[in-house]
XYZ file of C-alpha atoms in Angstrom:
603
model
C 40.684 38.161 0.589
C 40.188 37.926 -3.062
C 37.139 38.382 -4.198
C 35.174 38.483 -8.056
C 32.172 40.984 -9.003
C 28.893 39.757 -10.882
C 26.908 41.613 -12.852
C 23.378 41.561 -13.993
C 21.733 43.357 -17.576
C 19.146 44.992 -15.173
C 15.534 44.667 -14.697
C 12.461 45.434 -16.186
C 8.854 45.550 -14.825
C 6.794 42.264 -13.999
C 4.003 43.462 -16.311
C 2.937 40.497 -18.846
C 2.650 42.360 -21.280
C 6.427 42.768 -21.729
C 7.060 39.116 -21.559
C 5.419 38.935 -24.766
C 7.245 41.737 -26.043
C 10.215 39.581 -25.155
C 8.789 36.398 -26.719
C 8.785 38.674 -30.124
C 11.815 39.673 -29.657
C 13.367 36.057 -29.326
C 11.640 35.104 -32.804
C 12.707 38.177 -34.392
C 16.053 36.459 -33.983
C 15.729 34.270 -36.903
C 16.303 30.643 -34.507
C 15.620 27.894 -37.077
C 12.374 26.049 -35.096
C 13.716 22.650 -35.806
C 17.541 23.177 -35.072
C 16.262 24.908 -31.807
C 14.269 22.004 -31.196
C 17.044 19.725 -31.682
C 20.225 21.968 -30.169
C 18.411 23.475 -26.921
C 16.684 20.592 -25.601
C 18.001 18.447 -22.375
C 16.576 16.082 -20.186
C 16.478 16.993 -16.550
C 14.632 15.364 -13.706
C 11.529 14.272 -15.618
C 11.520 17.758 -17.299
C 12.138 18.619 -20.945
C 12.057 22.084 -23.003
C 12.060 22.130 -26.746
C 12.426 25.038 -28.402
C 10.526 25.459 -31.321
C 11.043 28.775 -32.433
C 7.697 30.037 -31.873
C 6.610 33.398 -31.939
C 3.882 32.934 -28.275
C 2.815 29.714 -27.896
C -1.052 29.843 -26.897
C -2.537 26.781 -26.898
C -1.356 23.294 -26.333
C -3.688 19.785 -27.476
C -3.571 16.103 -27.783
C -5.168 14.704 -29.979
C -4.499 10.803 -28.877
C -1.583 10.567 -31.205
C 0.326 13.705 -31.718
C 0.643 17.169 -29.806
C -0.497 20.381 -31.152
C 1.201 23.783 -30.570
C -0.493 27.307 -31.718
C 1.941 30.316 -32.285
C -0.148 33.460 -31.900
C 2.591 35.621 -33.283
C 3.237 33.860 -36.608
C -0.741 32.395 -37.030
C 0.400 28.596 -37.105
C -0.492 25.721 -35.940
C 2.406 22.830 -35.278
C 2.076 19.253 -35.095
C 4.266 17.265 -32.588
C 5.295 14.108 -32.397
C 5.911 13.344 -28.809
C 9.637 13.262 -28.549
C 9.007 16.953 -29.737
C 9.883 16.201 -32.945
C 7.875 19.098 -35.378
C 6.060 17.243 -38.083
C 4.208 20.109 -39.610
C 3.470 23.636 -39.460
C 0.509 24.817 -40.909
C -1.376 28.409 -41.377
C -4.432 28.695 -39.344
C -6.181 31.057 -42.126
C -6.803 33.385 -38.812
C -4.906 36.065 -37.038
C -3.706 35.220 -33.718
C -4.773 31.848 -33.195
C -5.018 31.039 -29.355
C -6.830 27.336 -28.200
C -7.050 24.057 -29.634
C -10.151 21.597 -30.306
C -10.318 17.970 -31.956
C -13.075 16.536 -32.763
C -12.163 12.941 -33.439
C -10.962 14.134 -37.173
C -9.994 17.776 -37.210
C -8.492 20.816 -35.140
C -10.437 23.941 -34.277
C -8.764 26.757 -33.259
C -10.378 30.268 -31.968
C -8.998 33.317 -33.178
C -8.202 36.305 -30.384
C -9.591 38.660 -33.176
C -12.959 36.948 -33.212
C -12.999 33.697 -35.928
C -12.785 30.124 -35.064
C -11.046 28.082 -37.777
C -11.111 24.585 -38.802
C -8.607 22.277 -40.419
C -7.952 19.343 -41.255
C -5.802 17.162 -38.567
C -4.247 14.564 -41.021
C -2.894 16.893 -43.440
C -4.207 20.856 -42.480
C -5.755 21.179 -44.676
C -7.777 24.646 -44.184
C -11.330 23.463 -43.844
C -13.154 26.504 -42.835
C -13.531 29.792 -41.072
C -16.216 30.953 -38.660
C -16.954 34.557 -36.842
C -20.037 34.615 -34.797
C -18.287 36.763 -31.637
C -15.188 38.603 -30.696
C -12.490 37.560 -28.732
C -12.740 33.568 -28.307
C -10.454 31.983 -26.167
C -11.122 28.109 -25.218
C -13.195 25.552 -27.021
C -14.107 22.334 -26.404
C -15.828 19.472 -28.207
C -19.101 17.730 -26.959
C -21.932 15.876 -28.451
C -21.272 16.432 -32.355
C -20.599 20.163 -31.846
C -17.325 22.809 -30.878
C -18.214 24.856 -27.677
C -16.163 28.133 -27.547
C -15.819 30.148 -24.352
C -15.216 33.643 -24.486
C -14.898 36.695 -23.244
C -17.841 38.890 -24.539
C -19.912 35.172 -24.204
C -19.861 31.304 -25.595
C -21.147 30.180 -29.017
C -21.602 26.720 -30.108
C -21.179 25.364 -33.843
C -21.858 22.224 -35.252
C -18.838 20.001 -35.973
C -19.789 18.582 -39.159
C -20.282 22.393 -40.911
C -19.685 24.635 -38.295
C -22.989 25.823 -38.501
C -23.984 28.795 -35.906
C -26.062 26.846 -33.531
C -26.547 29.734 -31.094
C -24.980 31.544 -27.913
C -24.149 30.666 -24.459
C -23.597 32.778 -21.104
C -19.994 32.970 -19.474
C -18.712 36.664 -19.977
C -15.196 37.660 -19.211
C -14.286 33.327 -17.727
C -12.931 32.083 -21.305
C -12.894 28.629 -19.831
C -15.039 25.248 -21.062
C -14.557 22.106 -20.284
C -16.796 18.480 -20.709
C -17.419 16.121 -18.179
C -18.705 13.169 -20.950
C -22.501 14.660 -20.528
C -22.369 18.206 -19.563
C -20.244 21.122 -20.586
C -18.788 23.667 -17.805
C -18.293 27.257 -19.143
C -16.151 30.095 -16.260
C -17.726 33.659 -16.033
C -17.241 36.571 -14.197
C -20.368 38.923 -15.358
C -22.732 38.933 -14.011
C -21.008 36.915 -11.092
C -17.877 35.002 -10.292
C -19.203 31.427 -11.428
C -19.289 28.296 -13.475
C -22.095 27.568 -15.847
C -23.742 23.627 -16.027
C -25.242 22.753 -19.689
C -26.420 19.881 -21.471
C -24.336 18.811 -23.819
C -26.923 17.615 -25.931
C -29.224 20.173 -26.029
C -27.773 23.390 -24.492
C -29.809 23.479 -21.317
C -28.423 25.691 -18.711
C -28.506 22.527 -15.817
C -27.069 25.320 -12.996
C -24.927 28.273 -12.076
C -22.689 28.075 -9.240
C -20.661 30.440 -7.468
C -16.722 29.905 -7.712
C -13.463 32.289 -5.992
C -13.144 35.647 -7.855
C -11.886 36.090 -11.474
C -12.524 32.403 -12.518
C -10.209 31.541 -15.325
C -9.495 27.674 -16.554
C -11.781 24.893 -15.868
C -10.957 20.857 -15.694
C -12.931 17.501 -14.979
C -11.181 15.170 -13.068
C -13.529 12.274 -13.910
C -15.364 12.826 -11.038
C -15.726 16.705 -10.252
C -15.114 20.245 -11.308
C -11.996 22.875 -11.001
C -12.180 25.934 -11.507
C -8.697 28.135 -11.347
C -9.693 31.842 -9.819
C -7.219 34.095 -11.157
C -8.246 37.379 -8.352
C -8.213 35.439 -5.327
C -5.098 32.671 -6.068
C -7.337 30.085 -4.935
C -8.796 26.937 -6.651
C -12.661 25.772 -6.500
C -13.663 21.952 -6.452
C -17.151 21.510 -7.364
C -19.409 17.749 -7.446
C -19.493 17.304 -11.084
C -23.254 15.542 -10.818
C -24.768 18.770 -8.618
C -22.267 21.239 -8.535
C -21.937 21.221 -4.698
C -18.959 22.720 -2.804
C -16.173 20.070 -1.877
C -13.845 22.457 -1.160
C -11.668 26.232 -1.907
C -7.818 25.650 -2.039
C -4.852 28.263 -2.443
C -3.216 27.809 -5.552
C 0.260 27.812 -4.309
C 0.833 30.865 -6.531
C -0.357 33.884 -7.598
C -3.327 34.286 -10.533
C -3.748 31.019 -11.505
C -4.972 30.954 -15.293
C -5.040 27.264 -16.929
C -5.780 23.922 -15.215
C -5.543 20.348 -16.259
C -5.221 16.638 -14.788
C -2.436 13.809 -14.808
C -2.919 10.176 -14.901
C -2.517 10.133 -10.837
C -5.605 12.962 -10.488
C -3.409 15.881 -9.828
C -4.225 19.143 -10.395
C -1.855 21.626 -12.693
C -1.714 25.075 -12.201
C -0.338 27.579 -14.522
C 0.117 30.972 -13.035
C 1.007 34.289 -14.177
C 3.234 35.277 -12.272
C 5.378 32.343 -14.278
C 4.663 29.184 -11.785
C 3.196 25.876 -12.185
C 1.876 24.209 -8.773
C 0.553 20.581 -9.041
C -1.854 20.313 -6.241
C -3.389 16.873 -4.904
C -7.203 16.196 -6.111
C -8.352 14.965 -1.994
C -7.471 18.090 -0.256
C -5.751 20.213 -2.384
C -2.282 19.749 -0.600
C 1.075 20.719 -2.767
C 2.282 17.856 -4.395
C 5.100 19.769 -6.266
C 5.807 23.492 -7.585
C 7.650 24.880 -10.422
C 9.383 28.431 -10.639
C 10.323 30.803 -13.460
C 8.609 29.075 -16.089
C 6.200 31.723 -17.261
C 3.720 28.704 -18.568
C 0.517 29.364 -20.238
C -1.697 26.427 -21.356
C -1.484 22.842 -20.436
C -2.416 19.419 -22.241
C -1.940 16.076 -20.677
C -0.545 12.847 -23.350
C -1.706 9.991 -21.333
C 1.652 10.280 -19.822
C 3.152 13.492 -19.583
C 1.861 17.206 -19.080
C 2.500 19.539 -21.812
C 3.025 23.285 -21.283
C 3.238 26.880 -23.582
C 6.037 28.458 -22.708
C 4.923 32.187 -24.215
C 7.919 34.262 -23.258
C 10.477 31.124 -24.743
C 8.358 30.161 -27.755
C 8.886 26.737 -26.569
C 6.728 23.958 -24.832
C 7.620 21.749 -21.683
C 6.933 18.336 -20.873
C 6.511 16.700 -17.621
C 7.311 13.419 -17.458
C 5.445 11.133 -14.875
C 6.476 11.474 -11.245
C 8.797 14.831 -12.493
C 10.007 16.932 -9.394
C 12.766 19.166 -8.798
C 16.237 17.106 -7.879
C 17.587 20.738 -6.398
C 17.171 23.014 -3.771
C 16.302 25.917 -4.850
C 13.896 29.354 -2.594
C 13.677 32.318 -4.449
C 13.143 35.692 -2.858
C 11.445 38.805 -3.887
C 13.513 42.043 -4.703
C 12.726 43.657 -7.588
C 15.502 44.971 -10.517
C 18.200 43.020 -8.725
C 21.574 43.310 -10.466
C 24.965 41.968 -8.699
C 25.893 40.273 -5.923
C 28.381 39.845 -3.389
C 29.322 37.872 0.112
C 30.642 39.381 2.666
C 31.244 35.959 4.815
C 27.774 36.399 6.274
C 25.549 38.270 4.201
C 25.006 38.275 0.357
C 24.416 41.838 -1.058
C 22.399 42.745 -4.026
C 22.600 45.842 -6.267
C 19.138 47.210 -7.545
C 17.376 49.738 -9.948
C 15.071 52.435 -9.630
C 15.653 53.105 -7.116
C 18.847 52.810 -6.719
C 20.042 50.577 -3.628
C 22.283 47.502 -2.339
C 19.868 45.494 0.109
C 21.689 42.843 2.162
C 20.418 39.644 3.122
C 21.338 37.413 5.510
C 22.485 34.003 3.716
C 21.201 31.603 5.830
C 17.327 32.258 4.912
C 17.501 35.610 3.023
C 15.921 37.697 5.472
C 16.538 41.439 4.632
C 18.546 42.742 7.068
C 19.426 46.426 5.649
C 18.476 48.851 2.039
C 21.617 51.029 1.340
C 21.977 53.717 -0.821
C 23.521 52.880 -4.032
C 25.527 55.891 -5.878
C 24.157 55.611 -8.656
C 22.265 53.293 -11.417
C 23.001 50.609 -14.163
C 25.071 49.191 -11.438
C 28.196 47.769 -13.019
C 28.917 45.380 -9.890
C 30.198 45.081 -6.507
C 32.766 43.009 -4.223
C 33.786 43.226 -1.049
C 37.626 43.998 0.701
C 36.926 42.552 3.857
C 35.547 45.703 5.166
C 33.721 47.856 2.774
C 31.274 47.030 -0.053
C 32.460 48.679 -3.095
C 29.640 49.286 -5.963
C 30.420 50.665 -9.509
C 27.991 53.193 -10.982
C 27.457 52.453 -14.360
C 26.137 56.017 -14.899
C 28.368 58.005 -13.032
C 31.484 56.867 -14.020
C 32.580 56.225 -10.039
C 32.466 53.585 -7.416
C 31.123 53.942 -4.298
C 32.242 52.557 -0.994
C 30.291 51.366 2.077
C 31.020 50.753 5.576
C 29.943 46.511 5.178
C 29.132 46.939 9.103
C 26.164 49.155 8.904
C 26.140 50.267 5.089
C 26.917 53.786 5.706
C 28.438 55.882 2.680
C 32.340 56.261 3.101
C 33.058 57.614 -0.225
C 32.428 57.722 -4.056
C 35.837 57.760 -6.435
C 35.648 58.531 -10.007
C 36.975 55.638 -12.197
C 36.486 55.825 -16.296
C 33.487 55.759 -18.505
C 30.856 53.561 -17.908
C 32.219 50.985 -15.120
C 30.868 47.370 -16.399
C 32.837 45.510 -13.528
C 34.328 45.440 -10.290
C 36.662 43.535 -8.307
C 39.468 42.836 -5.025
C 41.743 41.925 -5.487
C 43.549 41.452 -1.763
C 44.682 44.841 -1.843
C 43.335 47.341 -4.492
C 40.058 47.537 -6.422
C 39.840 47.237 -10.270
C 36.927 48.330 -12.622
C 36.742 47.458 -16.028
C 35.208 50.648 -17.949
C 33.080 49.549 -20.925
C 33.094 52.989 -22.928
C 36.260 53.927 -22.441
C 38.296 50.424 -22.976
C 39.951 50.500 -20.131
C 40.691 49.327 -16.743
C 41.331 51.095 -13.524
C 43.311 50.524 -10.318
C 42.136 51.917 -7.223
C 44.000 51.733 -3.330
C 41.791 50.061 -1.669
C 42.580 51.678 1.228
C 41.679 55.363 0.376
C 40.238 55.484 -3.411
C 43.105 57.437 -3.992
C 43.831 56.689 -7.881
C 47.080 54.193 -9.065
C 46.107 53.727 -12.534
C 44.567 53.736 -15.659
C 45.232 50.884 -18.377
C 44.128 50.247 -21.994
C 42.418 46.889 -22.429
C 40.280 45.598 -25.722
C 36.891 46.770 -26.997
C 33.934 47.263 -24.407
C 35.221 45.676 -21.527
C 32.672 43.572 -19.595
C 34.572 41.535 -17.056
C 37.679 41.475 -14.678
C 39.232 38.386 -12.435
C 42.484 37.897 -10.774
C 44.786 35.006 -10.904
C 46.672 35.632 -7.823
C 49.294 37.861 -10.030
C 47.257 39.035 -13.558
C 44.116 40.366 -14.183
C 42.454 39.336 -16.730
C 39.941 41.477 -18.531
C 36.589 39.715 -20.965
C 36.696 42.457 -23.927
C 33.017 41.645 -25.431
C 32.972 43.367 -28.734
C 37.303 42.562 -29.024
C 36.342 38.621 -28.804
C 39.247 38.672 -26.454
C 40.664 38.721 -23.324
C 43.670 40.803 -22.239
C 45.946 39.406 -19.376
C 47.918 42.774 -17.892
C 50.555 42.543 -14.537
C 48.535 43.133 -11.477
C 51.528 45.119 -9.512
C 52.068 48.177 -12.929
C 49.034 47.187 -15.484
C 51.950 45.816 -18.219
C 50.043 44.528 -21.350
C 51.140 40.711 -21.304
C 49.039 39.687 -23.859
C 45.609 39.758 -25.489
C 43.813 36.280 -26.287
C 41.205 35.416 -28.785
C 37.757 33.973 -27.573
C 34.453 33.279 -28.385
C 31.943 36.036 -29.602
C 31.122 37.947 -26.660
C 32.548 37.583 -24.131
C 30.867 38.669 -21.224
C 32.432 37.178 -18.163
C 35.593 36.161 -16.897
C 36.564 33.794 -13.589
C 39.739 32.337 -12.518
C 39.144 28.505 -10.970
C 42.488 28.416 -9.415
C 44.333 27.196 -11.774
C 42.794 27.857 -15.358
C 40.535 30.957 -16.428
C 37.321 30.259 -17.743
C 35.486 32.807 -20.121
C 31.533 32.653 -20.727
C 31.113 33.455 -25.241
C 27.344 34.963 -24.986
C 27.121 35.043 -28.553
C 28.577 31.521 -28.754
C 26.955 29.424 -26.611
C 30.297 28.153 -25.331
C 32.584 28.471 -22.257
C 36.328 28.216 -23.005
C 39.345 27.410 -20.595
C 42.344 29.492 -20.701
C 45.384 28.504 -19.172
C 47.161 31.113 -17.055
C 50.859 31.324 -18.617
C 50.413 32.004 -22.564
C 46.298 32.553 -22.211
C 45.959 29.238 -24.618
C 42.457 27.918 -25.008
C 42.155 24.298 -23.512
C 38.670 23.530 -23.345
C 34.994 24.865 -25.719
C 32.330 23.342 -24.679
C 28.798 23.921 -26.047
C 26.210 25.359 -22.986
C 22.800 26.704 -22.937
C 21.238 29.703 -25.002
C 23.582 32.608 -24.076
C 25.846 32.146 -21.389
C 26.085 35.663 -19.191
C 27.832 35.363 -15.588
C 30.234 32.647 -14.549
C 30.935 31.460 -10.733
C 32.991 28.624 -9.364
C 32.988 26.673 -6.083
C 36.815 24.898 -6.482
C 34.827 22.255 -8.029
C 32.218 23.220 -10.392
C 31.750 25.705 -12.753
C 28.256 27.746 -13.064
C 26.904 28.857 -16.341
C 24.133 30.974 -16.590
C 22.504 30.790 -19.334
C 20.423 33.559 -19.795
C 18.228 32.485 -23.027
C 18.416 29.228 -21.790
C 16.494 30.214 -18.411
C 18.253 28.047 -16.363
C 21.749 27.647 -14.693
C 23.600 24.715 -15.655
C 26.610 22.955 -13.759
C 29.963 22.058 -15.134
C 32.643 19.906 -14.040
C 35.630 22.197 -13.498
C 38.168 19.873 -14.579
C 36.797 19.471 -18.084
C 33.492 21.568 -18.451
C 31.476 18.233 -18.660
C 27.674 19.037 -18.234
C 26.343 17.311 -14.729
C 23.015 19.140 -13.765
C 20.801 22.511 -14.310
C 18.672 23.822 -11.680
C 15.255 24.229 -13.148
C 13.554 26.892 -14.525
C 15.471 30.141 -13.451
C 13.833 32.559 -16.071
C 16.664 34.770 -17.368
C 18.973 34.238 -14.776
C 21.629 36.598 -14.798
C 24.883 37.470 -11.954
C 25.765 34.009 -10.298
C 27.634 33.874 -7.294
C 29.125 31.196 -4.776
C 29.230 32.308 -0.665
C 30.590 29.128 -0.178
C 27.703 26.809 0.715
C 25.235 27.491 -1.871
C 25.040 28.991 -5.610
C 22.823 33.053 -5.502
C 21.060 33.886 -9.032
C 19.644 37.614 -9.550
C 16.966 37.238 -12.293
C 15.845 39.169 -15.227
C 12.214 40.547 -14.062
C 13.580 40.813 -10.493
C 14.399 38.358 -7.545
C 16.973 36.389 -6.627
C 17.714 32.541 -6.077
C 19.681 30.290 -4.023
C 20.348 27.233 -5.199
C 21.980 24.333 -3.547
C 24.408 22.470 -6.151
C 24.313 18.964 -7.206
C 26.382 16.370 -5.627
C 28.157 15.189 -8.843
């Protein structure tokens, strides 16, 4: 049996706050907003992604003819044409600019730090500033004058000046909405509930109670939503008395934003990074979304519109836009690699440090090993043991694959980054010490040590070579399985961080690229680059596809193995990481923890 490792970067918490961090961190990288726009986006099942290069995309609005986008990080607003073409970016005159407001002639956009500014739509033209309360989050407009939720309580200017035209209740909701008479405000002090007004004169008209934490509001010409971010549940409401119709789950957890589509469904956003579309008569799931990490939504008359905060990018739905893949994700936090074992599909994890195996069929856990050690550099499988390499420890550890019991940990060199079988003895590639090392399989005893490139990252075997992904050489090195002889080193792409053989060609993933290149085995000769999604990390092959996953790119696309033609990505995968095939379907561990099984396309 001949088996390749995979390896993940590792995981991080699940706290929001760091996926903003990471948004930063992608615009620190200098993308060029339009060429992102233009290079990263791809049609797939109804669903589109541009990247724009945003810093965190808060707010999202249509204003009948074009799309607006707000970048909280960089205090812009952008101006979309619908094809996601950027027309315009213009400077809000306000830090942190959040939601989005038209009044038939200009934007208004609130401020997180307390202002509301106005500008104007056909040129930006900055227009005006206005503080009256701190922290604003959505506004709305109604009867000649901008409503503006918030979370220390509403305020309400007039359009035409933006004069203060006094305060409204709805503490700690931050969500308005207007039914074509009345304006709906959420609250949550000094009760969970939705507030009724008169859009024309500011009469309260009712207080009703909703779930807990109520969030975003929608109309959906007929009645009242209100998204209940403690409770995961959804409250509809008669829009003309505010009587019950009905409490709904969300179909995921903390549901923030809300909006409509031309059939009446409802959109969820929630944070824990899915979007559920629920039906408006009994609040049955229609469709659901994973791994987006989606923020606020806007609907064109055609297709929903999404923030993407963590990707600085937005997402449109087209109508009638479902997922063409299967695809269950299961929940197992700081998952790293993965490995089959003919039954089973093993995962490496984090803090602590432990290999949990789950049955393939349905990923039910059936056992939590002991791991060795952290920063696990991968794991494979001989046909009896699971062998692990501990990134930190400079060893490998070996378990019984029967019942996971510890049978052994065997030094190897500094800083194993990969592991592999290869049908009789184990090989790590060790990323500090540029080299590669041989172990029998057998025993652990030690056969060999072997020079490679710079930072070694990845290790596959052709049946007779291995072949080693050297990620700060730009090369790959091609030594004689049976003594380790140096038969050549091979330039690549920029970082290369993972190496497969297909069966007859090897295939090498360039992170800093965006390309995957095919080698051919006798003289290591590049035959194929072909352009793939935002930093390409693991590789996998099923004899005949090849899977890229593309770890900016939050998805995992799938190639034609013959000539690395494009066919099909699965979705929204966010930061997907070690791929694997067990021979049926395709296993994904992900950045912030979990793993996914996908079933591949048919092409």
């Amino acid at each position: 049996m001949k088996t390749n490792t995979v390896l993940s970067l590792g995981g991080i918490s699940r706290l929001r706050s760091l996926l903003l961090v990471v948004a930063l961190l992608l615009t620190l990288g200098g993308v060029s907003p339009l060429a992102a726009a233009i290079e990263r986006t791809r049609p797939v099942d109804g669903f589109r992604e541009f990247f724009l290069g945003l810093g965190v995309p808060d707010g999202v609005l249509f204003d009948g003819t074009y799309m607006w986008v707000t970048d909280h990080y960089n205090g812009t607003v952008l101006k979309l044409q619908l094809d996601g073409t950027i027309l315009a970016t213009y400077p809000t005159m306000g830090a942190e600019p959040q939601f989005l407001a038209f009044d038939g002639e200009n934007i208004w956009v609130s401020h997180y730090r307390g202002s509301v500014t106005e500008l104007r739509a056909s040129d930006g033209a900055f227009l005006g500033s206005f503080y009256y309360a701190a922290y604003p989050e959505e506004l709305v407009y109604a009867a000649g004058k901008i409503w503006v939720a918030g979370a220390e309580g509403g305020f309400i200017l007039q359009a035409s000046d933006g004069t203060y035209l006094g305060g409204f209740g709805g503490y700690g909701g931050g969500g308005v909405t207007f039914d074509g008479e009345n304006v709906w405000v959420t609250g949550t002090s000094p009760t969970n509930s939705v507030m009724k007004y008169r859009a024309s004169d500011a009469t309260l008209l009712g207080t009703f109670a909703v779930g807990s934490g109520p969030s975003g509001v929608a109309f959906d010409r007929g009645n009242i939503w209100v998204a209940n971010f403690n409770d995961s549940t959804v409250t509809k409401l008669r829009a003309s008395d505010g009587a019950l119709l009905g409490t709904f789950s969300s179909r995921g957890r903390d549901p923030q934003f809300i909006a409509f589509d031309r059939t009446g469904n409802a959109w969820l956003t929630h944070f824990d990074g899915a979007i559920s579309v629920l039906r408006p008569s009994d609040g049955a799931l229609d469709a659901h979304y994973n791994d987006l990490y989606p923020g606020n939504l806007a609907f064109d008359g055609s297709s929903m519109w999404v923030a993407v905060e963590v990707s600085g990018s937005v997402a449109r739905f087209s109508p009638g836009a479902k997922p063409s893949y299967g695809k269950e994700t299961f929940a197992l936090d700081a998952a790293q690699a993965l490995t089959f074992d003919g039954t089973n599909i093993w995962v490496t994890q984090d803090g602590p440090p432990t290999v949990t195996e789950l049955r393939a069929s349905d990923g039910a856990v059936v056992g939590v090993f002991p791991q060795g050690g952290n920063f696990s550099g991968g794991i494979t499988y001989d046909g009896t043991y699971i062998w692990i390499a501990n990134g930190d420890k400079d060893t490998v550890t070996r378990l019984l694959q029967s019942d996971g019991s510890m049978q052994g940990t065997f030094p190897v060199g500094d800083f194993p980054s990969s592991i592999l079988f290869d049908g009789v003895n184990i090989w790590t590639a060790n990323a500090y010490a540029n080299t590669v090392t041989k172990l029998r399989a057998s025993d652990g005893m030690l056969l060999g040590t072997f020079p490679v490139g710079s930072s070694p990252a990845s290790i596959t075997f052709d049946g007779q070579n291995i072949w080693v992904a050297n990620a700060n050489g730009n090369t790959v090195t091609k030594l004689r399985a049976s003594d380790g002889t140096s038969l050549g080193t091979f330039p690549v792409g920029l970082e290369p961080l993972s190496i497969v053989f297909d069966g007859t060609a090897i295939w090498v993933s360039n992170y800093a690229s965006d390309t995957v290149m095919k080698l051919q085995t006798s003289d290591g000769k590049i035959v194929a680059t072909e352009m793939v999604g935002h930093e390409p990390l693991r590789l996998a092959v099923d004899g005949t596809h090849l899977f890229v996953s593309c770890n900016a790119g939050n998805t995992v696309e799938q190639r034609a193995l013959d000539t690395g033609d494009y066919q099909h990505n699965f979705g929204f995968i966010y930061f997907p990481e070690a791929v694997l095939f067990d021979g049926s379907n395709i296993w994904v561990t992900r950045l912030l923890g979990g793993v996914s099984k996908l079933t591949p396309s048919a092409q």
